[in-house]
Short mmCIF file of C-alpha atoms in Angstrom, two decimals:
data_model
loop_
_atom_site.label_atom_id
_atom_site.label_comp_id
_atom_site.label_asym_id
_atom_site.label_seq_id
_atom_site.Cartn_x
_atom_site.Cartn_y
_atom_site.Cartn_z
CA UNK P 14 -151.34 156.06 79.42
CA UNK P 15 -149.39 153.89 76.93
CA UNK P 16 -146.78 155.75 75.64
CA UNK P 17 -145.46 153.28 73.31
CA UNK P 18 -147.61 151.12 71.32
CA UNK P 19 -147.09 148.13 69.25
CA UNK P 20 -151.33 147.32 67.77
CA UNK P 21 -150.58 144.26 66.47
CA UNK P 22 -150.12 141.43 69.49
CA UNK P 23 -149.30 138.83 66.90
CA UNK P 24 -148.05 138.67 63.18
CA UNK P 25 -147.77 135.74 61.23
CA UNK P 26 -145.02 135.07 58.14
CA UNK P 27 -143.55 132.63 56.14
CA UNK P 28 -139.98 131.51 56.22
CA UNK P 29 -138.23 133.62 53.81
CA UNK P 30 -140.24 136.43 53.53
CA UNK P 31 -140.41 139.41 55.14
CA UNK P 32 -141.62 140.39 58.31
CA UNK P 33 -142.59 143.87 58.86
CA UNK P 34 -143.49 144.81 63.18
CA UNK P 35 -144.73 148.74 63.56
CA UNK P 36 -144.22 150.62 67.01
CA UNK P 37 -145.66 154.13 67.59
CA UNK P 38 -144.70 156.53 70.76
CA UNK P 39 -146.89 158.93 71.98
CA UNK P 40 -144.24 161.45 73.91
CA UNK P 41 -142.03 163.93 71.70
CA UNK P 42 -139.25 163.74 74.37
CA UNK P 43 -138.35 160.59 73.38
CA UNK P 44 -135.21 160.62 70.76
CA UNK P 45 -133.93 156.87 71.22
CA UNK P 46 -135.08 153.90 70.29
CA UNK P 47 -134.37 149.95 70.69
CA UNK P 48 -136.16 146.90 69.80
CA UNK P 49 -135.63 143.65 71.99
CA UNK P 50 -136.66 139.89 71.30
CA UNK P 51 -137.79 137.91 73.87
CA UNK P 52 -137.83 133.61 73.86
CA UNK P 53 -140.18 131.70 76.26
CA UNK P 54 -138.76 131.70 80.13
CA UNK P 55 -135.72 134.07 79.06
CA UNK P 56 -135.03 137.38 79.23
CA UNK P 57 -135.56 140.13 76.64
CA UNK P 58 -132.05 140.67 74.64
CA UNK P 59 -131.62 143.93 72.86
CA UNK P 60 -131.81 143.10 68.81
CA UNK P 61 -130.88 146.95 67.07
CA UNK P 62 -131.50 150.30 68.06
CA UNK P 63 -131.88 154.15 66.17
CA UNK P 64 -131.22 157.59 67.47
CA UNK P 65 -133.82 160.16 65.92
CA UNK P 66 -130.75 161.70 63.70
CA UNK P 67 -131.29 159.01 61.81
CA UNK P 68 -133.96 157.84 60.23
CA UNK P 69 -132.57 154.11 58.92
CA UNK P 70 -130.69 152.08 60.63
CA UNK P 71 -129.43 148.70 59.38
CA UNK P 72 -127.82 145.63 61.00
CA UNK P 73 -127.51 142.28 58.78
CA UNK P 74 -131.18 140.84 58.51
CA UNK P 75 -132.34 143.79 60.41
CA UNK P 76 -133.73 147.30 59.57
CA UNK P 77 -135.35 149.83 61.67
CA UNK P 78 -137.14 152.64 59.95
CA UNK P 79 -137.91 155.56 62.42
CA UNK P 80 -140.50 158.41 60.91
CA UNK P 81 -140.22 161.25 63.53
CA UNK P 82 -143.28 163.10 62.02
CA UNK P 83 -145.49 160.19 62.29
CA UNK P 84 -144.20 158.91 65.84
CA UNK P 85 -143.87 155.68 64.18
CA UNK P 86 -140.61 153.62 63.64
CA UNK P 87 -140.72 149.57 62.62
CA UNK P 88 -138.54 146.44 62.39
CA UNK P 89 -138.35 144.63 58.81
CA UNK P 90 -136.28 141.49 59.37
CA UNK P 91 -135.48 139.83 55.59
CA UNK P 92 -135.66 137.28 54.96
CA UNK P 93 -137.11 135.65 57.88
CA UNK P 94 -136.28 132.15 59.63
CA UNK P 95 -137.75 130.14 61.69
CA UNK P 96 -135.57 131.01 64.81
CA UNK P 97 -136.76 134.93 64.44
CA UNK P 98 -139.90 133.42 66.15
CA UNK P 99 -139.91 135.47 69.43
CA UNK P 100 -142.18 138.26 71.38
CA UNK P 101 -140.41 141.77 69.78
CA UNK P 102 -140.61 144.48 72.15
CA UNK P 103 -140.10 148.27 71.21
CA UNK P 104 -138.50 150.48 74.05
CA UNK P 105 -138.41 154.10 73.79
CA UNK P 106 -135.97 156.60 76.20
CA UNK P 107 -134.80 160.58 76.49
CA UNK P 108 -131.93 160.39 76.44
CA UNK P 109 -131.48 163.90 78.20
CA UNK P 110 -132.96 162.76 81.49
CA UNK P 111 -130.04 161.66 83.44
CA UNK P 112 -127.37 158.81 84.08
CA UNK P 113 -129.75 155.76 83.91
CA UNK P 114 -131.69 154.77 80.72
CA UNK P 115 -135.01 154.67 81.75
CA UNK P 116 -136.72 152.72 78.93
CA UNK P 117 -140.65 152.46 78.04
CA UNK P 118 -141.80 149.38 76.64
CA UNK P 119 -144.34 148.54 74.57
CA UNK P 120 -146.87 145.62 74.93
CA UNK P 121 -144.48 143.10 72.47
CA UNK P 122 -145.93 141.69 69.30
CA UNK P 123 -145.27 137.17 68.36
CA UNK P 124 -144.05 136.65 65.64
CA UNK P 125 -144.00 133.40 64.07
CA UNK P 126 -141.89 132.13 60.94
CA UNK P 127 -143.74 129.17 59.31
CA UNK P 128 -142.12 126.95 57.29
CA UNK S 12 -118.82 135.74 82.02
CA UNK S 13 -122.19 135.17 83.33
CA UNK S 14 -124.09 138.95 82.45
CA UNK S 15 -127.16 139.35 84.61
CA UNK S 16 -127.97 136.43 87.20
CA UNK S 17 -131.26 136.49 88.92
CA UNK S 18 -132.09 133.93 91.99
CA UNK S 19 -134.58 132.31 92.77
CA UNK S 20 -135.65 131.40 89.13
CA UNK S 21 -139.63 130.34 90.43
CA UNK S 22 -140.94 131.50 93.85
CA UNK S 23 -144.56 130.70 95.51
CA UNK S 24 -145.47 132.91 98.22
CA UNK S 25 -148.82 133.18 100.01
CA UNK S 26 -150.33 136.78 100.59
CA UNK S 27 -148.45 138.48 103.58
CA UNK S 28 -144.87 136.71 103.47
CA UNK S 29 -142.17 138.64 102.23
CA UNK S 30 -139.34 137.88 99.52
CA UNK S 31 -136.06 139.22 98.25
CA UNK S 32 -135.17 138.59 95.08
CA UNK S 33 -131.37 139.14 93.82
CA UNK S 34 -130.41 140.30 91.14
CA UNK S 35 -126.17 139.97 90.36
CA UNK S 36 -124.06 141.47 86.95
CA UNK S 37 -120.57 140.86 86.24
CA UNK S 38 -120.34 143.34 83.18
CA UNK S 39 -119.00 146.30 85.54
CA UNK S 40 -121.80 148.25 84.54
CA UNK S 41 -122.88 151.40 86.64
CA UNK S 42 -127.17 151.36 86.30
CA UNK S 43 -129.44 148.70 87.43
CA UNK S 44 -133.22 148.28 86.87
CA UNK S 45 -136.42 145.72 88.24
CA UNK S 46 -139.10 145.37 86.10
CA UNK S 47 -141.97 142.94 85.96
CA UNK S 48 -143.72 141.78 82.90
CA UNK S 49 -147.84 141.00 82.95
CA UNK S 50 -149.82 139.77 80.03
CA UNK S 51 -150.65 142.06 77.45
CA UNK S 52 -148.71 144.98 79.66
CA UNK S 53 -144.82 144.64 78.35
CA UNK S 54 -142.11 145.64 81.16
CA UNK S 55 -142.99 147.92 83.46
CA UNK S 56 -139.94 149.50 85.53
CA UNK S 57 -140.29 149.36 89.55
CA UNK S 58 -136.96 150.58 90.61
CA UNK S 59 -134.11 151.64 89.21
CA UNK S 60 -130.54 152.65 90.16
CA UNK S 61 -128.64 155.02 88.15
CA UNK S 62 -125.38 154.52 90.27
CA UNK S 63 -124.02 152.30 93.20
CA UNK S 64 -125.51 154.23 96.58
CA UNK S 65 -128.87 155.88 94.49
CA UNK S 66 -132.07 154.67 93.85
CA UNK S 67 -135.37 155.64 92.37
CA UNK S 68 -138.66 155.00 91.34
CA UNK S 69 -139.70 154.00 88.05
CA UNK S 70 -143.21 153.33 87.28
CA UNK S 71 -144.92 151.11 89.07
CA UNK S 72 -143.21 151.44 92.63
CA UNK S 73 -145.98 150.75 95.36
CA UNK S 74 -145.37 147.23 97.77
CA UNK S 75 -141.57 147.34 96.55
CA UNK S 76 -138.20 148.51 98.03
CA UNK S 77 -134.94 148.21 96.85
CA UNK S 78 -131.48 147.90 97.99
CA UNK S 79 -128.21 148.74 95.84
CA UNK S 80 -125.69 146.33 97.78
CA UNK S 81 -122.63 147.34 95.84
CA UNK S 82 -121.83 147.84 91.96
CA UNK S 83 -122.53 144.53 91.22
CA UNK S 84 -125.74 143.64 93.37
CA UNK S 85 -129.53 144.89 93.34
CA UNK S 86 -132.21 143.37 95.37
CA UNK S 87 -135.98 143.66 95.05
CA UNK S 88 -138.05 143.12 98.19
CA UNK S 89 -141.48 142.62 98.62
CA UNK S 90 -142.59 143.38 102.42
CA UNK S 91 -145.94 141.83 102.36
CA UNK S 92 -146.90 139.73 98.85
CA UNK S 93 -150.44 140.19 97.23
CA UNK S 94 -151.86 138.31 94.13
CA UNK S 95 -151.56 141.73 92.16
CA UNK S 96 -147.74 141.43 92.49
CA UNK S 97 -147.88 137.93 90.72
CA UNK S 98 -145.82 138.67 87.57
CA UNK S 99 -142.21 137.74 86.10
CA UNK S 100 -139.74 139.75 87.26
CA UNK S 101 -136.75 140.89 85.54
CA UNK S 102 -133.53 142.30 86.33
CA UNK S 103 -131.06 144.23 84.10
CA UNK S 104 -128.27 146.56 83.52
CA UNK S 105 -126.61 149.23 81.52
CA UNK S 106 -123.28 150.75 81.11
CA UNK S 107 -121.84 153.68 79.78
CA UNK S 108 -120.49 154.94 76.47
CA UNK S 109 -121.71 153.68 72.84
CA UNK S 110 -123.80 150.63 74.42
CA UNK S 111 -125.09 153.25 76.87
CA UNK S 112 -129.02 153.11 76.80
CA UNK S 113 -128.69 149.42 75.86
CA UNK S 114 -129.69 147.42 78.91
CA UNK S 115 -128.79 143.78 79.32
CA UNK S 116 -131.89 141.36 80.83
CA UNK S 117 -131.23 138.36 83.58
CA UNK S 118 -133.23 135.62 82.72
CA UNK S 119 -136.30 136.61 85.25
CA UNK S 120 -138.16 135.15 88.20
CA UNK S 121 -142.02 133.91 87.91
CA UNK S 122 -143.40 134.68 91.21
CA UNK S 123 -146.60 133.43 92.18
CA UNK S 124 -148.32 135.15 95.03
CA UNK S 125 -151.69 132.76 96.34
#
């Protein structure tokens, strides 16, 4: 049972514009949220995160939009550059459930920034 | 400062031998975690250790233990390797306070298992 879900396992965009990845969660427990980016034969590094107080949260080229309703949040990055090209993982946690944060992962979604 | 270190980097076993990997962190942070990432499955969490002295399960658990050496150190064995447990490994870490739920990834081990 997938509990977090990113649909799309690749998205394509040009340099400049923007580039818009969607993540939905199944489980109503869950009440933080991160997205990482991953580059070939390294490990995933964490990119921006939102607590479900919030509903925005904004960090330079880097938005994440979180609609608790919809179980859906997503990453805009604007404009987008060549070097955003990475797998972007969305991780979900409860953060009521102890001393270690036990995150979900979805399935990661490519992008690639064309010139 | 060297954040998560993970030896060996690539590892070929045949079915039946057994491995460790190690896992190191130099960020004084209290949790530890082994995942493994398959195509088309993201990371999946193995084992996980909330503290220095405790460990638990996380998802996918079966033909794995674990060993929390100290603060700093968390090993992954496998006792007896099968092809299903051919995946890249990763080990990472998380402290406390503001960055608490953020975890920070080594840069993983691709283990083949023939």
């Amino acid at each position: 049972d997938q509990q977090v879900k990113q649909n799309s396992p690749s998205l394509s965009v040009q340099e400049g514009r923007i580039s818009i990845l969607n993540c939905d969660y199944t489980n109503s427990m869950f009440d933080y949220f991160l997205w990482y980016k991953k580059y070939p034969a390294e490990g995933p590094t964490f990119l921006i995160s939102i607590s479900s107080i919030k509903d925005k949260n904004e960090d330079g080229r880097f938005t994440v939009f979180l609609n608790k309703s919809a179980k859906h949040l997503s990453l805009h990055i604007v404009p987008s550059q060549p070097g955003d090209s990475a797998v972007y993982f969305c991780a979900a946690t409860n953060s009521h459930t102890g001393t270690a944060s036990k995150l979900t992962f979805g399935t990661g979604t490519r992008l690639q920034v064309t010139l | 400062n060297a954040g998560v270190t993970q030896t060996p980097k690539f590892q070929v076993l045949k079915t039946g031998q057994s491995m460790t990997l190690q896992c190191a962190q130099d960020m004084n942070h209290n949790s530890m975690y082994w995942y493994r990432q398959d195509p088309g499955m993201g990371l999946r969490l193995i084992y996980y250790s909330a503290s220095e002295g405790t460990t638990d399960k996380g998802e996918v658990p079966n033909g794995y233990n674990v060993s929390r050496l100290n603060k700093r150190e968390f090993s992954l064995r496998l006792e007896s390797a099968a092809p299903s447990q051919t995946s890249v490994y990763f080990c990472a870490s998380s402290g406390i306070g503001d960055w608490y739920y953020e975890q920070y990834f080594g840069p993983g081990t691709r283990l083949t298992v023939t």
